[in-house]
XYZ file of C-alpha atoms in Angstrom:
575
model
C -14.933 28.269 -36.251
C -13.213 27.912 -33.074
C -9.552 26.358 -33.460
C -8.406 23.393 -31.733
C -4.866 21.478 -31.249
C -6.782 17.841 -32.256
C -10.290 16.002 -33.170
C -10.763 12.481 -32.780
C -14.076 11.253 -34.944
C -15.829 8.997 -34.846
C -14.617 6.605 -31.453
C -16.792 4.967 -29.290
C -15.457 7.046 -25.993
C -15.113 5.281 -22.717
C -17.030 7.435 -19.703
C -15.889 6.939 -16.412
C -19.466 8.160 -14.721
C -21.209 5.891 -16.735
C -18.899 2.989 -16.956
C -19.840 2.544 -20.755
C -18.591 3.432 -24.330
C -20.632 6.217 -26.179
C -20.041 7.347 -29.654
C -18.453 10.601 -29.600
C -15.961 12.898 -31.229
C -13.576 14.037 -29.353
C -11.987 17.518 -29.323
C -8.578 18.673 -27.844
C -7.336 21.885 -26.741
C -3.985 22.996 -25.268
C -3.290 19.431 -24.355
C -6.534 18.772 -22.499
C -10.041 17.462 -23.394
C -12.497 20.246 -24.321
C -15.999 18.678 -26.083
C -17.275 15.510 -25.894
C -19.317 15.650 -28.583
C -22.418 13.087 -29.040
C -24.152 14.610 -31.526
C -21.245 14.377 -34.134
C -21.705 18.645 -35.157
C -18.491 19.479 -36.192
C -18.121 22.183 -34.557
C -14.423 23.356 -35.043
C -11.077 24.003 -36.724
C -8.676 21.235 -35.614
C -4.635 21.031 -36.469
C -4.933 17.759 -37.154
C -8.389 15.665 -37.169
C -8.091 11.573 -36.744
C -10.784 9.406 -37.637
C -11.053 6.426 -35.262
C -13.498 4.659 -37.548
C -15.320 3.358 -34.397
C -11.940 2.155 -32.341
C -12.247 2.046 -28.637
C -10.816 5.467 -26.682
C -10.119 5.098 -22.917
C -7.886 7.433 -20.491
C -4.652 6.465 -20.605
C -3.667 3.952 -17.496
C -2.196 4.835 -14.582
C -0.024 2.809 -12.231
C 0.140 3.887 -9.014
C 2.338 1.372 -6.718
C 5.970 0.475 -8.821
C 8.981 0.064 -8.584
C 10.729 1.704 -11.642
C 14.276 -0.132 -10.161
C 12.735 -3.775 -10.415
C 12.368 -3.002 -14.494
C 16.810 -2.408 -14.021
C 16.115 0.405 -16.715
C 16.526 4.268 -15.700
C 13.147 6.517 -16.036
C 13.426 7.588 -19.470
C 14.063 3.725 -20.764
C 10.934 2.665 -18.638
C 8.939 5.185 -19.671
C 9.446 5.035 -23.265
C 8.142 1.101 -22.840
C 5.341 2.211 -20.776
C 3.692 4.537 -23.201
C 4.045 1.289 -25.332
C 1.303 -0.589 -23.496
C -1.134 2.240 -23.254
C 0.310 3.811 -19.245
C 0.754 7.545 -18.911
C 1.467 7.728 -15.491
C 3.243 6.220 -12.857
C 3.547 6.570 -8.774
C 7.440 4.569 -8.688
C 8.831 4.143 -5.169
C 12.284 4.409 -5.538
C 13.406 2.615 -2.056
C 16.274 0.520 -4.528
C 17.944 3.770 -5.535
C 17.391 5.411 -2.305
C 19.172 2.335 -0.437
C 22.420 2.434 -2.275
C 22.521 7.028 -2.805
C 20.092 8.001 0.017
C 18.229 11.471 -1.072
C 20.776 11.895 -4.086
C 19.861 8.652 -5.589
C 15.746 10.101 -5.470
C 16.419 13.458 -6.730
C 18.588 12.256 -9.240
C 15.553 9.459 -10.451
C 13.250 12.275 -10.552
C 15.391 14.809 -12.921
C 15.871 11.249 -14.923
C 11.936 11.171 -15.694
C 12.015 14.748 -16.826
C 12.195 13.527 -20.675
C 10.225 10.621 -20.760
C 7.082 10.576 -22.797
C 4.980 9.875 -19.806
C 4.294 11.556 -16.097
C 6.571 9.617 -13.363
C 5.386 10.667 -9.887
C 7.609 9.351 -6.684
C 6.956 8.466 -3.263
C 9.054 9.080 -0.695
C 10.951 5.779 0.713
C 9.690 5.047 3.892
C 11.769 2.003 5.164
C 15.332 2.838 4.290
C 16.948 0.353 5.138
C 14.332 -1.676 5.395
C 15.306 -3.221 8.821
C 18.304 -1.646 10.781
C 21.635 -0.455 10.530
C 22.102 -3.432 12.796
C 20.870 -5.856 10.268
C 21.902 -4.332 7.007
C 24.356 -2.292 5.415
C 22.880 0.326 3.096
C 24.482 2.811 0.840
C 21.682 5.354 1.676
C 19.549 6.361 4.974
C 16.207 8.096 4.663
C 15.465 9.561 8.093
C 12.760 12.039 9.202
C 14.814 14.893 7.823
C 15.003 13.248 4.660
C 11.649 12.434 4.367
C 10.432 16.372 5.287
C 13.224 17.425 2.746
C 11.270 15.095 -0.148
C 7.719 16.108 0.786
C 8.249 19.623 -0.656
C 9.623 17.975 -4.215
C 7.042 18.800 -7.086
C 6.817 15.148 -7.843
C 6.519 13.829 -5.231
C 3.116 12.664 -4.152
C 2.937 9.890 -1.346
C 4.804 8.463 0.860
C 5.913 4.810 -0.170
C 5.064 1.455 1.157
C 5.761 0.939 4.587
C 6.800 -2.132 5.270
C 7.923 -2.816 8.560
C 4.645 -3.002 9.734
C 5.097 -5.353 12.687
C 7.345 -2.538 13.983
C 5.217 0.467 13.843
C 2.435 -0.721 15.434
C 3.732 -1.129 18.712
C 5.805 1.809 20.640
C 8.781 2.934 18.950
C 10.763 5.593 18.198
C 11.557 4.934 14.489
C 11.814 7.839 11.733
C 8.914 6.807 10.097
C 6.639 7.051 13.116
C 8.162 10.271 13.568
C 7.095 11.427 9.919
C 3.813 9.687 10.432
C 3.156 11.833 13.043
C 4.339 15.273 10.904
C 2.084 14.295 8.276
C -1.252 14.193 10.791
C -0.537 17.711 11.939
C 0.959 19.469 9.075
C -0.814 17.332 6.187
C -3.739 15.430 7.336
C -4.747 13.068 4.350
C -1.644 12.615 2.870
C -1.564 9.694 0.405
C 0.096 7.065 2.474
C 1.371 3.281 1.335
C 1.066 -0.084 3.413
C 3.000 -2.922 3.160
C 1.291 -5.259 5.587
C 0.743 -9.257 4.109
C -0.936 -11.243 6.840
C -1.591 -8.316 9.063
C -5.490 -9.130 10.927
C -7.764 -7.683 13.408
C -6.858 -5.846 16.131
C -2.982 -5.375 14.435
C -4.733 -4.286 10.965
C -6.832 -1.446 12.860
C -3.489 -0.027 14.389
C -1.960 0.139 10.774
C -5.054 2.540 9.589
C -5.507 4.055 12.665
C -1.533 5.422 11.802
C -3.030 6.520 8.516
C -2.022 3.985 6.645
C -5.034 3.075 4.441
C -3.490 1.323 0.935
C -2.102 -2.025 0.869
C -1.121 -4.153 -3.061
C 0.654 -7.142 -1.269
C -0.763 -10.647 -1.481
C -3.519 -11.872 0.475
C -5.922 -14.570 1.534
C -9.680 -13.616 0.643
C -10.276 -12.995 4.497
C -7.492 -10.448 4.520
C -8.536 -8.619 1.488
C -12.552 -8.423 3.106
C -10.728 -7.051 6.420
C -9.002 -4.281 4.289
C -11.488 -3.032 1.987
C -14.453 -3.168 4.990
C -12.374 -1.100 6.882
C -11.337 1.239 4.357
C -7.988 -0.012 3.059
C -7.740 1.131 -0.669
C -6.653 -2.546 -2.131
C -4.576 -2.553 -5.106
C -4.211 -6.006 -7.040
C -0.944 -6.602 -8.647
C -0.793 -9.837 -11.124
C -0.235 -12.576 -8.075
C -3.903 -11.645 -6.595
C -5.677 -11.745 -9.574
C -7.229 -14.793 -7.267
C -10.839 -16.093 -8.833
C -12.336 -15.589 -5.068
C -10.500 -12.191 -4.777
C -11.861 -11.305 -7.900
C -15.481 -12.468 -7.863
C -15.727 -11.011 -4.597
C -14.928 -7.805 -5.657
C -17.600 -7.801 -8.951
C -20.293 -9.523 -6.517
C -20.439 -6.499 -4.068
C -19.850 -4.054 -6.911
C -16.476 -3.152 -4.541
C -14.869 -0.752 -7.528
C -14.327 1.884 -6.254
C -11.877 0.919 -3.594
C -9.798 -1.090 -5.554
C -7.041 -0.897 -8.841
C -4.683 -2.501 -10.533
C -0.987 -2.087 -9.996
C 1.886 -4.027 -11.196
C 4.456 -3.620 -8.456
C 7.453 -5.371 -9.781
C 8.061 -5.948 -13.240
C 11.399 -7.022 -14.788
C 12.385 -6.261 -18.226
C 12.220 -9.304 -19.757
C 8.472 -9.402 -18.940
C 8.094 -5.997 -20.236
C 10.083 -6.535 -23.053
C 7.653 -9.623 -23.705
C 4.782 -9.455 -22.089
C 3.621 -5.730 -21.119
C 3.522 -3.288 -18.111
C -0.177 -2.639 -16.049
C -1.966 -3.575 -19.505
C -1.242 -6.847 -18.763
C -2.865 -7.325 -15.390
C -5.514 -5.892 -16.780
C -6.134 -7.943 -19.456
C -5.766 -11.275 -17.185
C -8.466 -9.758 -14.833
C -10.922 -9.242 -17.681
C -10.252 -12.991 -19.315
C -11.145 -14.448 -15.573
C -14.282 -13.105 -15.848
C -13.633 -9.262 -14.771
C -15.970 -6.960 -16.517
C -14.004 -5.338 -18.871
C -15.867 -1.574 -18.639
C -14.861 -2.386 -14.503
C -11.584 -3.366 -15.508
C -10.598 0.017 -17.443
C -12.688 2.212 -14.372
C -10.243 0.389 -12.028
C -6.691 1.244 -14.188
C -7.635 4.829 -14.957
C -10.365 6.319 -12.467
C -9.945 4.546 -9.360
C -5.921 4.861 -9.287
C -6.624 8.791 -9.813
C -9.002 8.914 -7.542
C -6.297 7.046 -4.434
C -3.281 9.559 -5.553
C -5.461 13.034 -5.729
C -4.529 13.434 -9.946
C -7.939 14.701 -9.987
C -6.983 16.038 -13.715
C -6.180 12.973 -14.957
C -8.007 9.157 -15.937
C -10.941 10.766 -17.794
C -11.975 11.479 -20.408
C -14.453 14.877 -19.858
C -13.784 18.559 -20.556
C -10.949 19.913 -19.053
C -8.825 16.513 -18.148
C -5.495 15.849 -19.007
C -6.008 14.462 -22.418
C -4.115 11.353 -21.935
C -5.818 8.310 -24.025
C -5.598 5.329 -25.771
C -7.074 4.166 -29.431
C -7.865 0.391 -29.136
C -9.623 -1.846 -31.907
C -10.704 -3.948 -29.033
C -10.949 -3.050 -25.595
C -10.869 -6.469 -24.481
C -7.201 -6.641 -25.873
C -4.885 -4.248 -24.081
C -1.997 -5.553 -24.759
C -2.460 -3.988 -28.245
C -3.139 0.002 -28.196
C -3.031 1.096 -31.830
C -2.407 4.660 -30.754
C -1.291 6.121 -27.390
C -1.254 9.894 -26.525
C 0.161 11.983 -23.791
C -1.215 15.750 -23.546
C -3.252 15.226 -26.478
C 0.210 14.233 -28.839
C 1.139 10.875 -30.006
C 3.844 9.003 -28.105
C 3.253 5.682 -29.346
C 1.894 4.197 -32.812
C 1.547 0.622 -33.168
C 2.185 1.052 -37.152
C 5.502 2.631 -36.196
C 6.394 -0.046 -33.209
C 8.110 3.338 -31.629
C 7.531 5.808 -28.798
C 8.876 9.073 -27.932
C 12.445 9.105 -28.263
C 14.096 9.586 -24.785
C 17.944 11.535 -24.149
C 19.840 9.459 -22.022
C 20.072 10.963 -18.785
C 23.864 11.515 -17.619
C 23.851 10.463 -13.589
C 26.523 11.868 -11.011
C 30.144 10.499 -12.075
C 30.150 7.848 -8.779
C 26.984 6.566 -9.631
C 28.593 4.865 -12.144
C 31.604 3.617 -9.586
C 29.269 2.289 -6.652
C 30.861 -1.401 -5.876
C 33.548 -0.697 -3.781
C 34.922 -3.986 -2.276
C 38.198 -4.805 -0.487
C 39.996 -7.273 -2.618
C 38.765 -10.921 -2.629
C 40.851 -14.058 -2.267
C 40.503 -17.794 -2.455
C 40.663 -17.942 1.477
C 37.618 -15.356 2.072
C 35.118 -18.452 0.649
C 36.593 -20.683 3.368
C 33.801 -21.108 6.373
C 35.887 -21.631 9.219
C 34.629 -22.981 13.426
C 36.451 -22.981 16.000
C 36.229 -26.863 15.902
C 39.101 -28.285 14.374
C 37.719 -31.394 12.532
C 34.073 -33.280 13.717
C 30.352 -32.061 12.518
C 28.568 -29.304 13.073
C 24.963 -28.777 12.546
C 24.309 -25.615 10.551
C 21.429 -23.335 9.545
C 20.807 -23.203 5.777
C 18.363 -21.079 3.595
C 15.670 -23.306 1.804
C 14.254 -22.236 -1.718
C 10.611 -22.843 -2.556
C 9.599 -22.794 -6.113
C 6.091 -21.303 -5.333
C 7.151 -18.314 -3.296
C 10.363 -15.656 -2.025
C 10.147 -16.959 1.046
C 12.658 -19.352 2.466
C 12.377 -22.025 5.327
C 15.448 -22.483 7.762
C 16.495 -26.196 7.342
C 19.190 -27.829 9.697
C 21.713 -29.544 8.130
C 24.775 -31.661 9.134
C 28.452 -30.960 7.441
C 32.031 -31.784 8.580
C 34.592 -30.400 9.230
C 38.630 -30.534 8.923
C 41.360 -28.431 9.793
C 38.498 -25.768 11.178
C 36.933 -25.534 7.975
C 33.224 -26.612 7.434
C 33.082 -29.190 3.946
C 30.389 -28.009 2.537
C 30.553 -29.146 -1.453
C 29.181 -32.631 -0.693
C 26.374 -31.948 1.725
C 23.660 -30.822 -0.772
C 23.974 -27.022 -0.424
C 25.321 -24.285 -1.894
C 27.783 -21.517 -0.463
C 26.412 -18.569 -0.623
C 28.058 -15.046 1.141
C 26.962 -11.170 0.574
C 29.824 -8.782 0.456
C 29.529 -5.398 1.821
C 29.878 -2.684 -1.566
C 28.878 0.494 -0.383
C 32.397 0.862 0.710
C 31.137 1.243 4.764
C 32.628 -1.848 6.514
C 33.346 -4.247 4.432
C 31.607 -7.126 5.564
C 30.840 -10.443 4.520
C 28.093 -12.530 5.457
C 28.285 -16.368 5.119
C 25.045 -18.858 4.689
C 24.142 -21.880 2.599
C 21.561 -22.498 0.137
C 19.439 -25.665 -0.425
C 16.081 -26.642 -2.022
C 14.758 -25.009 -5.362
C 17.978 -22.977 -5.739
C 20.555 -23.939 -8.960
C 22.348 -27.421 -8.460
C 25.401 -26.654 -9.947
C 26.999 -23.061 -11.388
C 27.513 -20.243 -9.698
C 25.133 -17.264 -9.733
C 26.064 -13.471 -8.671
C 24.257 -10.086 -8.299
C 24.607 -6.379 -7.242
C 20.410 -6.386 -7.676
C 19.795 -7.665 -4.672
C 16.944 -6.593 -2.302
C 16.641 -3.989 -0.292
C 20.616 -2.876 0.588
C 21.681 -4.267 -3.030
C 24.984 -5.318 -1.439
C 27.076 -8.260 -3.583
C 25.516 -11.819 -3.805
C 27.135 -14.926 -4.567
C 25.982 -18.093 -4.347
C 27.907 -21.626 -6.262
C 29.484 -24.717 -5.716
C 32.775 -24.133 -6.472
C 34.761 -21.605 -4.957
C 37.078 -20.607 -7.506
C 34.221 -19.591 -10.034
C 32.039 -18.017 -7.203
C 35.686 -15.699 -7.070
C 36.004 -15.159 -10.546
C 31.857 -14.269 -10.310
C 33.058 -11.107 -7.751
C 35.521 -10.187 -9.663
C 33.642 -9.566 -12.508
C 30.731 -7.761 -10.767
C 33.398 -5.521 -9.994
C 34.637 -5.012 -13.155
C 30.890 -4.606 -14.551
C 30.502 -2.131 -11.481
C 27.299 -4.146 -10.780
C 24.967 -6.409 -12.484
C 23.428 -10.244 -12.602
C 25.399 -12.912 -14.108
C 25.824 -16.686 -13.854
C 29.360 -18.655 -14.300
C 30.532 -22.173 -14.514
C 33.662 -23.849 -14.976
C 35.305 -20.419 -15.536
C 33.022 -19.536 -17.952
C 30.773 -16.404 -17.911
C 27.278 -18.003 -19.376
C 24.481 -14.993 -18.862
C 25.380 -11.531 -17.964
C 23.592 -8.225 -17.599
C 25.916 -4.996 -17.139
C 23.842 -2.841 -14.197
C 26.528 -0.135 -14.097
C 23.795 2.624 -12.745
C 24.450 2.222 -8.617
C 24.657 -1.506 -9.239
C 20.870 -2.010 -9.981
C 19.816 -0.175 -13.431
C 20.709 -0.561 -16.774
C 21.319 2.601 -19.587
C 20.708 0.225 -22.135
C 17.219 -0.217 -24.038
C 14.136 -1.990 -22.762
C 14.959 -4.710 -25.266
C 18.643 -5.110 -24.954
C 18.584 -4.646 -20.877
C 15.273 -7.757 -20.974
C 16.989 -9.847 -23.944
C 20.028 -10.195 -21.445
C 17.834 -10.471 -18.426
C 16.262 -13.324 -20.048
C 19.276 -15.088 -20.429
C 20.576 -14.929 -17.036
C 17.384 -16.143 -16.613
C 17.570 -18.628 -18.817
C 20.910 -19.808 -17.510
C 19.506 -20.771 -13.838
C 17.095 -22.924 -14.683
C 19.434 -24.672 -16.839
C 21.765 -24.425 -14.123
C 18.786 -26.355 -12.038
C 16.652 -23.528 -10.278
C 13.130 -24.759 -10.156
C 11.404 -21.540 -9.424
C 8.431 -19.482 -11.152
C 10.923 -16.419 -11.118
C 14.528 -17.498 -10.573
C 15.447 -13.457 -10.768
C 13.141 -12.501 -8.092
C 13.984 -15.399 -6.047
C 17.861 -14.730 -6.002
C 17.326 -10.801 -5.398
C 15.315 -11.412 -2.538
C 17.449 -13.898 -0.614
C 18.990 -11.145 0.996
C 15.890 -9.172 2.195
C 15.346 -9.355 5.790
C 11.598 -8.548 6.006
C 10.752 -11.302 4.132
C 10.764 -14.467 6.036
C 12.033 -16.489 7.100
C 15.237 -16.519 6.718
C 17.538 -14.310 4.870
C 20.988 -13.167 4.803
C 22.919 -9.994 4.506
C 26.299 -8.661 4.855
C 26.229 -9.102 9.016
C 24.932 -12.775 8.191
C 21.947 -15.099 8.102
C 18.726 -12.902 10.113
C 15.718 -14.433 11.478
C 12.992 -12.379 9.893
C 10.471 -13.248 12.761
C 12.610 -12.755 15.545
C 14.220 -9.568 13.812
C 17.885 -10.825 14.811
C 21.014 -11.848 13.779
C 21.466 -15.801 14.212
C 24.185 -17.627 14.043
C 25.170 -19.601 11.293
C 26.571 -23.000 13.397
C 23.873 -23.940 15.718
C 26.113 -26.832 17.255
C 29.992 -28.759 16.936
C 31.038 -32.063 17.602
């Protein structure tokens, strides 16, 4: 008899042509799928033989738009919780990494995935910074040469989201229109990312025409028809799993063109909740069909990124699969394999054990501020005492986009009173040791009441947040960043209440999944205590400083008018 690495009996096998379970054993050779074998004839010598005793085997998931940063784990960390919840492989866009270490900080993420128990893929930044150098202080810069340089890197397979997409449609000289235009004459069809909520019509045709032809952010239904009827492969992370979305997809049997992604997930939720399975499994309890739903997190994702060896299960295919009881219930694989060998067993409530991955010595010294004093958190105008009318940064509790709201404060001895007016202070300080800067703003709305909250994770430039009503403890908040060489803590009345230690470039954690989301959850925890009314306080605070996102943000060279793309200033009028 012919010998074989693995046999799996007696499963009901899902097949991707068909869209249906079949009962089937399984065989395995040299860490790909060789028989699928419906009529049960034993026909070789396996290694090792499992029965499945009639559980459900699909192709393991794939994930192809994430951000391995936003979990604040490093690739082997992430990984090893992946292959928990049934995903094999991953497309992460490191953009986080890339905006505080440039090209170092990517090549170093993808010799950190080397050991993990699943296949990481990259794509190559495409909006580093993600305005200007005239808006935002980075660490990193990913121009043309840079991108050229990662495009011949094994693992890397797209380019990342682009998301000033207001920009590139009109004339312009900027590096990524530069690439764009590389990549039609040297490498026509290259897998290429969109970032591009609200874009319509006329503008939406200019983004494709550029080659741009996937978009995951959030949409209206009429957006999401406009993309997929002109060819935009759709991905649907958790916030458009939208009934209309949804049903409009199964109604015109629309499949093929779309998967699920997860985008952002934090470690808290993965530590809790799950990675891609989880998206999945909400689609199929709205209503999805669940045979649809597993096509559209293993075929379809394949299908977008060119692994045309992978999400499959037929002769010859990576043999990357999951052993489920019920395949209505992903959030439970009893069995995971990678290559045809077990990474994850539910019985054992362990996966592949991962090295820690040793970065470059100054990745691990990457806040670099001048010192701080008591004076730096006084606002001061060039009014000595009066009003002035100032713009402030309004929170929403539904969304990451902020408002601009006018608001009157006085003044004395050329310093604006702030502490009474029903905002908080909030200032980013330049870290990448460039300029030292500090941009000054205010906070009102859904944000924390009282307390102080401060962050190195802090989208895109990850430059030093702080945010509080009371100066002293919004000091004592820097100081500590600094000691903790980056990370996400909250303080009040001198006392440190939540803290997570991000001592990886300010943004990742070398701690486990669980330890790195049981102290994420606190911090968590902590501002909604502290009076943030928000469906994801983290997210909201890391992306107060993003200046793509409108409509109002602020960064180290101070508050920016998203819209308008400009710096405006912070005291619209004195008297």
């Amino acid at each position: 008899m012919e010998k074989i690495q693995l046999l799996i009996k007696h499963a009901k096998v899902f097949n991707s042509y068909l869209k249906k379970f079949i009962d089937a054993d399984v065989s395995v050779k040299d860490g790909k799928f060789y028989y699928i074998d419906r009529k049960h004839e034993n026909l070789f010598d396996a290694e090792h033989t499992i029965d499945a005793d009639g559980q459900y085997m699909i192709p393991g998931m794939v994930d192809i738009h994430m951000h391995i940063e936003s979990s604040m784990t490093t690739p082997g960390s992430f990984g090893n919780c992946a292959a928990k919840n049934g995903v094999t492989t991953v497309v992460s866009e490191p953009h986080e990494m890339a905006n505080v270490k440039g090209v170092r900080g990517i090549l170093e993420m993808i010799s950190a995935a080397k050991d993990a128990p699943i296949d990481i893929f990259y794509g190559i930044p495409s909006s580093v910074p993600s305005t200007s150098e005239k808006l935002e202080t980075t660490g990193g810069v990913i121009d043309f040469e840079a991108m050229k340089h990662l495009l011949g890197e094994k693992d890397v397979v797209c380019v990342g989201e682009i998301m000033n997409y207001r920009e590139i449609i009109q004339e312009n000289h900027l590096e990524i229109t530069k690439f764009l235009d590389y990549l039609r004459q040297e490498h026509p069809g290259y897998v290429i990312e969109g970032h591009c909520p609200s874009l319509m019509d006329l503008d939406l045709a200019k983004f494709l025409y550029l080659g741009i032809n996937g978009d995951h952010t959030e949409h209206t239904l009429e957006e999401v028809k406009q993309r997929i009827e002109n060819g935009m492969f759709f991905e649907i992370q958790d916030k458009m799993l939208k009934p209309e979305v949804l049903s409009y997809i199964c109604e015109n049997h629309l499949f093929e063109y779309c998967s699920f992604v997860t985008d952002d997930t934090m470690a808290d939720v993965l530590y809790e909740q799950g990675h891609l399975n989880t998206v999945v499994q909400k689609a199929i309890e709205m209503g999805f069909p669940k045979e649809q739903a597993i096509y559209c997190a293993t075929y379809t994702p394949c299908q977008r990124m060119h692994f045309y060896d992978r999400g499959v299960i037929a002769p010859g295919k990576l043999a990357d699969f999951i052993l489920l009881k019920d395949p209505a219930k992903l959030l439970e694989p009893e069995t995971v394999f990678k290559n045809g060998i077990s990474i994850y067993k539910k019985e054992d409530r362990q996966a592949f054990p991962v090295e820690p991955y040793a970065f470059p010595e100054d990745f691990y010294h990457s806040v670099s501020i001048p010192e701080v004093t008591l004076s730096d958190f006084d606002v001061k105008v060039p009014v000595e005492e009066g009003e002035v009318t100032v713009r402030a940064m309004e929170v929403h509790p539904d969304r990451t986009q902020t408002t601009e709201k006018l608001v009157t404060m006085q003044v004395k001895e050329h310093k604006i009173c702030w502490q009474k007016s029903g905002c908080l202070l909030a200032m980013v300080l330049e870290r990448h040791g460039k300029n030292g800067n500090i941009g000054y703003g205010f906070l009102t709305g859904s944000c924390q009441r009282e307390g102080t909250v401060a962050t190195t994770f802090f989208h895109d430039h990850h430059n030093l947040f702080v945010a509080g009503n009371d100066p002293e403890d919004m000091l004592f908040a820097v100081q500590r960043i600094g000691e903790l060489q980056g990370g996400f803590l909250t303080v009040k009345d001198g006392q440190i209440l939540s803290e997570l230690a991000l001592p990886v470039c300010g943004i990742l954690s070398e701690a486990s999944i669980e330890a790195t989301g049981s102290a994420l959850k606190e911090v968590r925890e902590s501002l909604i205590d502290l009076g943030y009314e928000h469906h994801n306080p983290i997210m909201s605070v890391g992306t107060l400083g993003l200046p793509v996102s409108p409509a109002l943000k602020l960064t180290d060279h101070g508050l920016i008018d998203v819209k308008r793309g400009e710096i405006v200033p912070l005291v619209l009028s004195c008297s």
